[in-house]
Amino acid sequence: MSIEKKEFRPKIVAFCCNWCSYAGADLAGSSRLGYPADVKIIRVPCSCRVNPMFILRAFEKGADGVIMCGCHPGDCHYSTGNYYARRRMTLLFSMLDYIGVENGRTRVEWVSAAEGVKFSDTMNEFVEKIYSLGENVRLGDLRCRS
Amino acid sequence: MFKIAKENLAALFRMIAKNQELYLPVRTAGQVNFAAWSEDAKVDLDTLKSVKSPKDAFFPQSEGLYTVKKEGKKMKVEPENLKDQPFVVFGMKACDVKGLEVLDRVFLSDPVDTFYAARRDHGTVVALACHEPEETCFCKVFGVDAAEGAADVAAWMIEDELYWKPLTEKGDLLTETVKELLSEADEGKVEEEKEAIHRITERLPYMNLSLEGWNGDALSEKFDDPRWEELYKPCLACGTCTFVCPTCQCYDIKDYDTGRGVSRYRCWDSCMYSDFTMMAHGNNRTSQMQRFRQRFMHKLVYYPANNDGMYSCVGCGRCVEKCPAALNIVKVVKAFQNQGGEN
Amino acid sequence: MQRIGVFVCHCGSNIAATVDVAKVAEMALMEPGVVHAEDYQYMCSEAGQAKIAEAVHEKNLTGVVVCSCSPRMHEATFRKAAERAGLNPYMVEIANIREHCSWIHKDMEEATKKAVILMRAAVAKVNLNTPLKEGESRVTKRALVIGGGIAGIQTALDIADAGYEVDIVEKTPSIGGRMSQLDKTFPTLDCSACILTPKMVEAAAHEKITIYTYSEVEKVSGFVGEFTVDIRKKARHVDMDKCTGCGVCQEKCPSKKAPSEFNRGLNKRSAIYTPFAQAIPNVPVIDCDNCIKFKTGKCGICAKVCQAGAIDYEQQDEILTEKYGAIVVATGFDTINLEKYDEYAYSQSPDVITSLELERVMNAAGPTHGHLERLSDGKAPKEMVFIQCVGSRCSDDRGKSYCSKICCMYTAKHAMLIRDKYPDVNVTVFYIDVRTPGKNFDEFYRRAVEQYGVNYIKGQVGKVIPQPDGKLLVQASDLLDNQQILKEADMVVLATAIEPNPDVRKIATMLTASIDTNNFLTEAHAKLRPVESPTAGIFLSGVCQGPKDIPETVAQAGAAAVKAVGLLAKDKLMTNPCTAHADELLCNGCSTCENVCPYGAITYEEKEVNDHGIREVRRIANVNNALCQGCGACTVACPSGAMDLKGFSNRQIIAEVDAICR
Amino acid sequence: MQELKDRARELLADGTVKRVLGWKIGDLPYNPEPAYFETEESLKDFVYNGFCGANLSKYMIEASKLDGKTMVCLKPCDTYSFNQLMKEHRVDREKAYIAGVGCKGKLDIEKIRKQGIKAIERIEGAGICDEAETLKIQTVYGEKTCAYADAMLERCHVCKGKEHKIYDELIGESKETADADRFDEVAAIEAMSPEEKFAFFQKELSKCIRCNACRNVCPACSCRKCVFDSTKFDSSQKANVDSFEEKMFHIIRAFHVAGRCTDCGECSRVCPQGIPLHLFNRKFIKDINELYGEYQAGEDTGAKAPLTDYTFEDAEPSIVGKRG
């Protein structure tokens, strides 16, 4: 069997809160501010809805990077959601780093509904980072790779 | 009877592993478990008991059964291949070898478990005698001779030499492949060693445990005994006892969505778990007492009832060592002995 | 198994130019559950919506995926279309293949691939959707206004005029609030009392308004539409029904040593008192801490002189429990404590006063009967210095980071009034910036400078040093001329920062209304919902939400009233169906979810459950659907996964993740 | 121990408690088991010695459902767990009569075995009243000795202190055992390169057999049904089919108990494979202390748990990459 060396195209999941970041992504879209198609967005009501299990699940199923976007601290539609999310993600990312998963694979960015540019820039940067890290081999289920 | 100097064991393992897979006790992160041999593997033949029994060589903790792949709206089923290459398990203890007999009676009787059968067909077992048995051992209770495992090859580590005695045809075959490393030996040292082991076993506290009253006919008497209500209480409902046990054979079948299809696999299950034998209506054992009772009733009553009086415990003592709540089958048996509460 | 229809929109060429829409539809048919797929020019058009309806009927669809623009754009449109076709509106999901795909990608193949994945994620989610139904809850047609200042009064009047009952709870013995303490108002120089008093009277006389003065909110339970509030009516020791307001008791009261709150402690009042002459109600209260009768048991003069027999020393606090549909917070503000600003010598010299104190000094009913005089020796000042931004716009933790907003204007007003009445008094104002955005504000300020000759110096005052001769030495820097200034003054007035009434934190906790680090109540949205709290049914009026002047306060009060009326006008409330709910068999009763809920929507109850045959009473979380806004904080806090969110369930999100990663 | 036994007898006799939750003497010198004693007569099997490491606070969840009070023997570290369970409404203070029992460090039979001591017949010096510095161990293969400190559980070397955080009465004396910094091990791992970290955990976790002993013994893992046993997250697994699953299990388990874990060390004590599971929990504790201020779960029942709390100025998740 000849193995053709496939070009690495990462799978990147972006969790965006409905009120700020998802709208920010919409604004990036309507402003035609491009970023690589590797990013796929999942809409959640608030960053505090993002369970660490979702993030690990994404890695399990073959994601190479996971980014979570929410309203800026202080601007949460639900007042306090992103504060909880911030602590949860900080601890989770720290744990992933601790067990030797490259910390560039996870990221949190606060993007307001007005920040289409920031959304696009963030995604471009993040995708580039994932390209530089290459395929996620430390935190995936092998059965999903075959 | 053959022998080989201890310092040549690495060469022996290398030679065995040249043509087939070799599993043997390996120390990883401080613990000894059976694992595939490699040049870097830290082989540990001094530790009496591996944490997990070596039953996974024949009945792995998890193994794939088949994969269903999706092509458009059609499905394609790809069965997992059965074991078709020979392999060797080196260093099993007599109790663990006896454990295989318990598993055989389950998996090789009709309907035959083809995955297990294929592994049994292709596996050759080298048993290593228990040089220094420990206080948690009670194999003798189940008719196991710690000094000589009823395997394909029996082996003894005596001082700086390993003694090697093929007992079966498979054993002979294996011996042939490594013969150049072995030299002939007489049985004298082995007999001495066996005697020494027997002397020690006599001194061990559990070895003369009485199983009186435990048999296939004791069903309702034991099942309804009020003592279970007390005995189970410290039980944490973890699966440690079942997962270190060489005879526990229950498994669950589960599906895993790989994104491209479904991979169906089976994995060990534990009767201590609340979702053990869970069915659509719920669970037929609703309390931990019932689940706890199930384990011991199975080992000491149900299994003997179906297998000519053979118990499905081999006295390896792993559960005695590992139970987080210091419970174990010996305590259960003893509890039933003390009618008057005398120890 | 669902029967899903997938509808792929071309959006003219917006999508179709970069995404092969036919291919997306074709690929959709491969997905589990999908029984119908088509693409169309404009799905949002009537014809497009008709296509959905048609497919729902013909193919018996149970779920719909529309691959189109952002759900923020047309989710509601497609949900309604589905509902008209007889489908539950929450069985519709949108795959955003325009903003998140066609508009940002150029390569057709790549964009199409991504569109297919987004479609798959939406299909995977719809496969797990369940029909959701909006809940209903009752509305008690009565509003509570907490705070009886101008904000509270105006809100109450507007609600009452709309025909709804409204209660005002005011902590002090009279309504009127800060505005009643002011002398004149900028930029028109209206007399504050002249415009406030009629409002107070109107509120008191309004048949729909009940005023509870000298009362405090003690406990709040319930939720939007149905709050239950305990109000503590503190014992006045004067019978409201009997008292005629003659004032003899105050005159005869032998204890006249209590600092007058109304006059900012600049003079004394009697132990039995009304805060000011126009107080509403005009019924005094006995201040037990200063009353000789309460302290020693002897005296009782007020009771003797009261012809109406209204004095009641035995009166006890009373707790009223009322139900309300809406609550408006109008708790107002106070000036900050100046103890951290000792360089201005506020505590050292009685001639250093706050602007609010100056209001009392300037007021005819104030401690000096309206004469501008030094409080130390009663002499008329010749040099007056005003210091701006005392505690406002502060970068360290001594003061407030925000601009108090009103100080520039009232200082201009004070300066102008002083120059007008006492032309021989020199007035100097030290400022950082003069902020005058507002109708006629800048004109007003310029009049102070140009017409009245007020001396404005850009610069900050470093120190005020009381001199042995009673003068005040002001050390300052002039930033424009870049020089140090030493100026002797007779009086110094500090434009002290304002902060929310300290009690607001307690009230916010009771209401589960969120509050910011400066203790201002947080609005539901800074731009679009400025008078609503994120907590449903709680509205914000006046300075409790942020610094404001009077017209802004009145405007906001009216806005809050309209929002409250809008709520009270409803017979029933439809509630967002995407709320959290607890699986009672999995709930541990640990309260973790309760601790992160910003809306107080989670309570616990002891409930008997049947856990596969085991019946026991357990402590179980209960989500109030009327209060829950569906953020999902609780779902992640819950370790057992008992708490889940309808419409964004764990399994739905996981299905999306799986679909994207496969 | 006699004092403890006598008190138990008194409390049973005068009806203060209906049962005593303590330890029952084992059939080997080192395996006492958690047990209930309902009669004065049954107390003859009551034991409290160096091998009574089990944290009995979790048993109080079930005991809280029983009629009447239970006298429960809690070591200083166990009282943190009890407080935490109380905070989470899982145990009923009214149903517990807490005997705060003294502790001089608990013993780990695995550590004794690691020293090559086997076929143990008798152990001297493990009693709670013995002031022994050294354990005398009679084995089939001769008499051995082992320093008490060398046989102590890891957790006792980093003991939080011998003060009971909640009790009705204190019985017996304690001896400080802490002689190491609680966070040293975590810091050592933090200092590794990503490759080393990964290799370390991969090796340790590859031993995991998913027996759930760590979870089931954990007083913070007191969920009626664990997410890994339910269908809520589609995460139910029984075995580590893949190396991902063991990581998933242990990360999520640590996350679920973050801010709730009192660091009682039971997980590491019971792991049949000797995986230092406390390294996960302690990492979170260290992070919480460093990022959000010192917090000790179970210190009291009032404080706000770090994951249900926040400040505006909290560190951003990007701090993880910056700390180096």
Coordinates of C-alpha atoms in Angstrom, one line a residue, chain A residues 24 34 37 44 62 81 84-86 95-96 122 126 130 137 141 145:
Chain A
G24 CA -18.3 38.9 16.5
G34 CA -11.3 35.7 6.3
A37 CA -11.9 27.0 6.9
V44 CA -23.4 28.0 22.9
G62 CA -9.6 14.1 16.6
G81 CA -21.0 33.4 33.1
Y84 CA -16.9 31.1 35.9
A85 CA -15.8 30.0 32.4
R86 CA -12.5 31.9 32.9
M95 CA -4.0 20.6 33.8
L96 CA -3.5 19.8 30.2
T122 CA -7.6 35.5 16.6
F126 CA -4.8 30.2 16.4
I130 CA -2.0 24.7 15.4
V137 CA -1.2 12.9 19.0
D141 CA -8.5 8.3 20.8
R145 CA -7.7 8.2 13.6

